[in-house]
PDB file of C-alpha atoms in Angstrom:
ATOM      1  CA  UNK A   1     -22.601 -35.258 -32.386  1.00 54.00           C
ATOM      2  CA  UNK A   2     -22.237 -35.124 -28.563  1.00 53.00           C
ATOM      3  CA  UNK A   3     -19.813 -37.812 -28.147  1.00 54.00           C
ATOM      4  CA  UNK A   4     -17.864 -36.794 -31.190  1.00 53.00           C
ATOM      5  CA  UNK A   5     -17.239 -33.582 -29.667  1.00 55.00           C
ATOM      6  CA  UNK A   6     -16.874 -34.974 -26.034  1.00 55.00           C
ATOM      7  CA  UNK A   7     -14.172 -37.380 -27.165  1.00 60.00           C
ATOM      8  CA  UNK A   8     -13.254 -35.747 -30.087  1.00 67.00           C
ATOM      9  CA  UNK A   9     -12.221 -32.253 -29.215  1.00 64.00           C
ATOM     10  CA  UNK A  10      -8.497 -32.750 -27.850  1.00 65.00           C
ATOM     11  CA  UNK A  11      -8.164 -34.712 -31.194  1.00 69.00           C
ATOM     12  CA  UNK A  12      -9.225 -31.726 -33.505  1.00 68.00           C
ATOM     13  CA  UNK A  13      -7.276 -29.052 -31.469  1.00 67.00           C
ATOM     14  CA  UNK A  14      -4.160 -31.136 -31.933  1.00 69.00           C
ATOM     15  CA  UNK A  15      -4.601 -30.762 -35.628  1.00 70.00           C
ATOM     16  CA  UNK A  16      -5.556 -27.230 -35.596  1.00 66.00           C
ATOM     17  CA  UNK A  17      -3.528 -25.521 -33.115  1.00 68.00           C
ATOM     18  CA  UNK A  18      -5.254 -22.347 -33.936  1.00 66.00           C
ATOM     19  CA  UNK A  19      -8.242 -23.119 -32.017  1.00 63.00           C
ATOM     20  CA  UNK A  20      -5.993 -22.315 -28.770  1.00 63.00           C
ATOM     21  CA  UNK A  21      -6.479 -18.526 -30.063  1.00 71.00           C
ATOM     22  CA  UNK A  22      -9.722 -18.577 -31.848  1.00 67.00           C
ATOM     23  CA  UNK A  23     -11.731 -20.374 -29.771  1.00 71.00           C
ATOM     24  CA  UNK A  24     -10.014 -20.948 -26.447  1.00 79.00           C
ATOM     25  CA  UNK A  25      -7.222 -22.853 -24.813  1.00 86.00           C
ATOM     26  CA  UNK A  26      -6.815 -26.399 -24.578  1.00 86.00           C
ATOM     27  CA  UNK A  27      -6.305 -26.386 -20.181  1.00 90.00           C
ATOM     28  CA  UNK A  28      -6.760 -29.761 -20.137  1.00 90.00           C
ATOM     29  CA  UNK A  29      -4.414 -31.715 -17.565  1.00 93.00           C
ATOM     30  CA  UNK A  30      -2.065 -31.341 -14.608  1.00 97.00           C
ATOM     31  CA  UNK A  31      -1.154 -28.071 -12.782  1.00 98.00           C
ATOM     32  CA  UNK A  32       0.464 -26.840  -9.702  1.00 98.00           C
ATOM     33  CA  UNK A  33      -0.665 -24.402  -7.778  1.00 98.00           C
ATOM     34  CA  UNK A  34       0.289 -21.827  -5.323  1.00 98.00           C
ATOM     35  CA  UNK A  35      -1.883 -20.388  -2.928  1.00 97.00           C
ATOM     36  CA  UNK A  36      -1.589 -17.438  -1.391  1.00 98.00           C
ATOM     37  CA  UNK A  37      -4.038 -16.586   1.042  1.00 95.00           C
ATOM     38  CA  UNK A  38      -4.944 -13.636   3.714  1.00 95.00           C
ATOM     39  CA  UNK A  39      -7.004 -14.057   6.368  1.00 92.00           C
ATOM     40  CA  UNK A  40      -7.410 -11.028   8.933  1.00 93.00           C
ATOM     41  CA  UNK A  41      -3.652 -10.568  10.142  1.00 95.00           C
ATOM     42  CA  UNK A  42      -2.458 -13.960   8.812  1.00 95.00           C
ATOM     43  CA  UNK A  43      -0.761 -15.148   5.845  1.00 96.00           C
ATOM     44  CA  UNK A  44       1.002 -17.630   3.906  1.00 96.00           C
ATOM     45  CA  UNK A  45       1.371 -19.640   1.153  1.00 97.00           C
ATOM     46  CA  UNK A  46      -0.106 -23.462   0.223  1.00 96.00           C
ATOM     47  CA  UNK A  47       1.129 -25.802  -2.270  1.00 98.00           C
ATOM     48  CA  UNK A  48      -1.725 -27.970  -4.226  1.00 98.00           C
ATOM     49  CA  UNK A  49      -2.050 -29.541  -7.585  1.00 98.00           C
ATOM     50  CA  UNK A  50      -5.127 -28.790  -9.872  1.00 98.00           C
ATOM     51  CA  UNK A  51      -6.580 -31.318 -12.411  1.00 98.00           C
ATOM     52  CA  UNK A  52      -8.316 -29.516 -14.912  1.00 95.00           C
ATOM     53  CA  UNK A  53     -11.147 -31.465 -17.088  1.00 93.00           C
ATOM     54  CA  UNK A  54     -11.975 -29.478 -20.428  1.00 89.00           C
ATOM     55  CA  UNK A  55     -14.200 -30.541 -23.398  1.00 83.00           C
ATOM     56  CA  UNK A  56     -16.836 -28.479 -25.378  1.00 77.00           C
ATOM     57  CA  UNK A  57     -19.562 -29.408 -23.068  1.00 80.00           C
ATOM     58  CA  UNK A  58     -17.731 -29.293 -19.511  1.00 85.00           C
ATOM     59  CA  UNK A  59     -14.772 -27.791 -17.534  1.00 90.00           C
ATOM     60  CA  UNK A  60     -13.844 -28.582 -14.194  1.00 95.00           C
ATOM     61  CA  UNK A  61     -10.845 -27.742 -11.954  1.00 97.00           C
ATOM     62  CA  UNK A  62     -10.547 -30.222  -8.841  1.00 98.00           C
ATOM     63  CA  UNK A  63      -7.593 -28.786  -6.334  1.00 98.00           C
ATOM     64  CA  UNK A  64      -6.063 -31.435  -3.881  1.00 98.00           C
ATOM     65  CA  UNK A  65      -3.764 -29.256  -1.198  1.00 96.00           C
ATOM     66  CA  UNK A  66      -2.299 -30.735   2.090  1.00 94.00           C
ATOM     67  CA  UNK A  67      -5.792 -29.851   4.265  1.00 93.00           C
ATOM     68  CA  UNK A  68      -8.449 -29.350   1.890  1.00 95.00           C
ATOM     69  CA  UNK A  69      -9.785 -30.333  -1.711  1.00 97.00           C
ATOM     70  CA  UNK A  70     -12.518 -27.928  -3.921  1.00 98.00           C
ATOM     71  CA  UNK A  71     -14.492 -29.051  -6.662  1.00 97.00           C
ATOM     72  CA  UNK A  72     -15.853 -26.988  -9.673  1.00 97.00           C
ATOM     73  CA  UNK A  73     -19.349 -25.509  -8.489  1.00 98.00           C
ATOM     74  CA  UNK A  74     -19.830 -23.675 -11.836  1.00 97.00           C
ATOM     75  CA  UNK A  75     -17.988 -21.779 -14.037  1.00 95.00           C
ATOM     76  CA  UNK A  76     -17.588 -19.147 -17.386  1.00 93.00           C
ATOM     77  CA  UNK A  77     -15.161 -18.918 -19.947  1.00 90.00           C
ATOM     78  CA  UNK A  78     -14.520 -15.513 -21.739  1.00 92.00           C
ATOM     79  CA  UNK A  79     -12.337 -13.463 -23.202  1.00 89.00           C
ATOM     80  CA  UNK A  80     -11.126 -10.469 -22.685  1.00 89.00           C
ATOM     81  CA  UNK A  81     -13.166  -7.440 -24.956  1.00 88.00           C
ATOM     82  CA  UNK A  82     -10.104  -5.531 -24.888  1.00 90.00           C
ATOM     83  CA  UNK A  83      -6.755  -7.873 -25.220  1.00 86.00           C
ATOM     84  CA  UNK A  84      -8.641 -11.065 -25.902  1.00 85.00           C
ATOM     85  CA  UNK A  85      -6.622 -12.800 -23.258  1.00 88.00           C
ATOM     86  CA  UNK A  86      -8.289 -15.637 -22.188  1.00 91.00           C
ATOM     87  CA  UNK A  87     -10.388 -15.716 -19.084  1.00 95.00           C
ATOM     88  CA  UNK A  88     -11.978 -17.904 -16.830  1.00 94.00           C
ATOM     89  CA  UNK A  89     -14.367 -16.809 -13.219  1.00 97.00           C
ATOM     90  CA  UNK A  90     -15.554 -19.943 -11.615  1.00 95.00           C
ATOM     91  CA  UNK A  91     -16.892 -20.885  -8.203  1.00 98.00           C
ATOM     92  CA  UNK A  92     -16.045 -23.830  -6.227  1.00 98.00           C
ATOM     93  CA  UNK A  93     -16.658 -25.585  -3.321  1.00 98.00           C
ATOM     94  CA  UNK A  94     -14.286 -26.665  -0.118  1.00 97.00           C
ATOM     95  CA  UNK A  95     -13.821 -28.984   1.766  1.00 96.00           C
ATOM     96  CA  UNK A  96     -11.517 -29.251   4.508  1.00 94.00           C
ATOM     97  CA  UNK A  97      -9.595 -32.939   5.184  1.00 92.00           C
ATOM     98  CA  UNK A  98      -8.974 -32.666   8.852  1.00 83.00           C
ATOM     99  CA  UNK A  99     -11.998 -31.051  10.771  1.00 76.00           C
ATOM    100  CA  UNK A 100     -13.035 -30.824  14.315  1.00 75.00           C
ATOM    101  CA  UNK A 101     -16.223 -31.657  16.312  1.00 76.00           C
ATOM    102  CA  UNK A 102     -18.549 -28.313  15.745  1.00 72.00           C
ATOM    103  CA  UNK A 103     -16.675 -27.156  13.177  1.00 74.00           C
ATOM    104  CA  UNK A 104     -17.711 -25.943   9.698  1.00 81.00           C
ATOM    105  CA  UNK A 105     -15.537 -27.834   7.279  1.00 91.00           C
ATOM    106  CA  UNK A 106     -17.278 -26.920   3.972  1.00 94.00           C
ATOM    107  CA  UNK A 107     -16.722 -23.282   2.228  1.00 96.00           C
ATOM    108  CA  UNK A 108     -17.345 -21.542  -0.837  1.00 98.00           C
ATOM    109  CA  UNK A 109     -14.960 -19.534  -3.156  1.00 98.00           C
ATOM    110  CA  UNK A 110     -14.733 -17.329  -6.322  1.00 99.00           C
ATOM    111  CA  UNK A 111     -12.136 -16.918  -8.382  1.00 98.00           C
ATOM    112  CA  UNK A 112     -11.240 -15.034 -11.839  1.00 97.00           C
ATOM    113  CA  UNK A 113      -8.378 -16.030 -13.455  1.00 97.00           C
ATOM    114  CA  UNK A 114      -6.422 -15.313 -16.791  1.00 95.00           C
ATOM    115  CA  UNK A 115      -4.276 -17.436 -19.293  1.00 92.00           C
ATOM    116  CA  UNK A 116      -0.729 -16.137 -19.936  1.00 90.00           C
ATOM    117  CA  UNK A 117      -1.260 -17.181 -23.804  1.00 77.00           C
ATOM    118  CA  UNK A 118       2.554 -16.316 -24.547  1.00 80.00           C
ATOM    119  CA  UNK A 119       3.959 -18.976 -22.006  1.00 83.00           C
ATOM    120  CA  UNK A 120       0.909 -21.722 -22.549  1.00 81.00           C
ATOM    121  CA  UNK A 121       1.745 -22.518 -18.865  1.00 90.00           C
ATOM    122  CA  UNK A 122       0.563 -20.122 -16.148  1.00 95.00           C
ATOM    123  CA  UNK A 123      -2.994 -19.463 -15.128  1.00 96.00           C
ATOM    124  CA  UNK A 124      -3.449 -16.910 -12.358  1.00 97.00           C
ATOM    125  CA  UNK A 125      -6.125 -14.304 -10.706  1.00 98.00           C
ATOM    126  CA  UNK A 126      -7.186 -13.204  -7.293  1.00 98.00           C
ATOM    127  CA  UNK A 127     -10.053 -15.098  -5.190  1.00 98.00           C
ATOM    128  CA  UNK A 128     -12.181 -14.668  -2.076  1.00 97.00           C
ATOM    129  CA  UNK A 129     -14.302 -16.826   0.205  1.00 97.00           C
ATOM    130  CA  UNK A 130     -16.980 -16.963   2.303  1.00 97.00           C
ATOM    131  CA  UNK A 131     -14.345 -17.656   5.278  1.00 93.00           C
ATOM    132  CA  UNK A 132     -13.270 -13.842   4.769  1.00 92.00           C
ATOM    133  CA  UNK A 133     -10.199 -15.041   3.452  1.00 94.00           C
ATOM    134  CA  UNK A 134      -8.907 -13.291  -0.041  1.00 97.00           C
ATOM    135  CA  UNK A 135      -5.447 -14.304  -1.940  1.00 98.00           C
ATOM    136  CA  UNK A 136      -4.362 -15.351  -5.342  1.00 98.00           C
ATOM    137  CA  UNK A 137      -3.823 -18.442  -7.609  1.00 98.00           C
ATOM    138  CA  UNK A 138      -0.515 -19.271  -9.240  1.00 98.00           C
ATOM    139  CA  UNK A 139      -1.380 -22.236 -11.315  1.00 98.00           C
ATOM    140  CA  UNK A 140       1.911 -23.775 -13.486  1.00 97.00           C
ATOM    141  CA  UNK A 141       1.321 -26.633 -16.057  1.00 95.00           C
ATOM    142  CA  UNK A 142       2.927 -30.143 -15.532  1.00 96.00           C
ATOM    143  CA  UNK A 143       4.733 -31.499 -18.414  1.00 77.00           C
TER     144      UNK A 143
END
């Protein structure tokens, strides 16, 4: 039953489109993402893309941007009690690509972010680290 629903999933919300709504949306796949990020007096805005790994058992979101790449530490699905809009609040892990003796190139981060069900394509929220930096996600769907 575990691999049927491991491998099977994408297969059985394909023929039952529905499940998008009842259960939750397939996220499965590409994305692009803006970042836009405060840190004290500075600000600005990073490009990335976003895999995002989805069956009934897992769900993972793995960003690649120019200086750094995060992981998936853990995360919950939901939906909104009030406008059942789709949900998602995950923390995940940093780490930076080009680091410098003595420096701390590993950070964590938490994130909520929402579906835009009417599109299909646009996953966004606000997020914070333990870097005191703050900002928000614009995530897009390739394809």
């Amino acid at each position: 039953m575990f691999v049927l629903l491991s491998v099977g999933w994408r297969w059985l919300w394909l023929k039952l489109p529905a499940l998008n709504r009842w259960i939750y949306p397939d996220l499965n796949g590409l994305w692009v993402a803006e970042i836009h990020w405060v840190r004290g007096s500075s600000s600005g805005v990073a490009l990335a893309t976003a895999q995002i790994t989805q069956d009934f058992f897992r769900f993972g979101i793995d960003v690649d941007a120019p200086n750094s790449e995060s992981n998936t530490i853990a995360l919950v699905l939901k939906k909104d009690g009030e406008t059942g809009k789709p949900l998602l609040h995950y923390i995940y892990e940093v780490r930076e690509k080009h680091t410098h003796p003595g420096g701390d190139n590993v950070y964590r981060g938490a994130a909520s972010l929402a579906f835009d069900a009417h599109s299909d394509r646009q996953l966004s929220g606000n997020y914070f680290t333990s870097r005191s930096t703050a900002g928000r996600f614009q995530f897009s769907r390739v394809g």
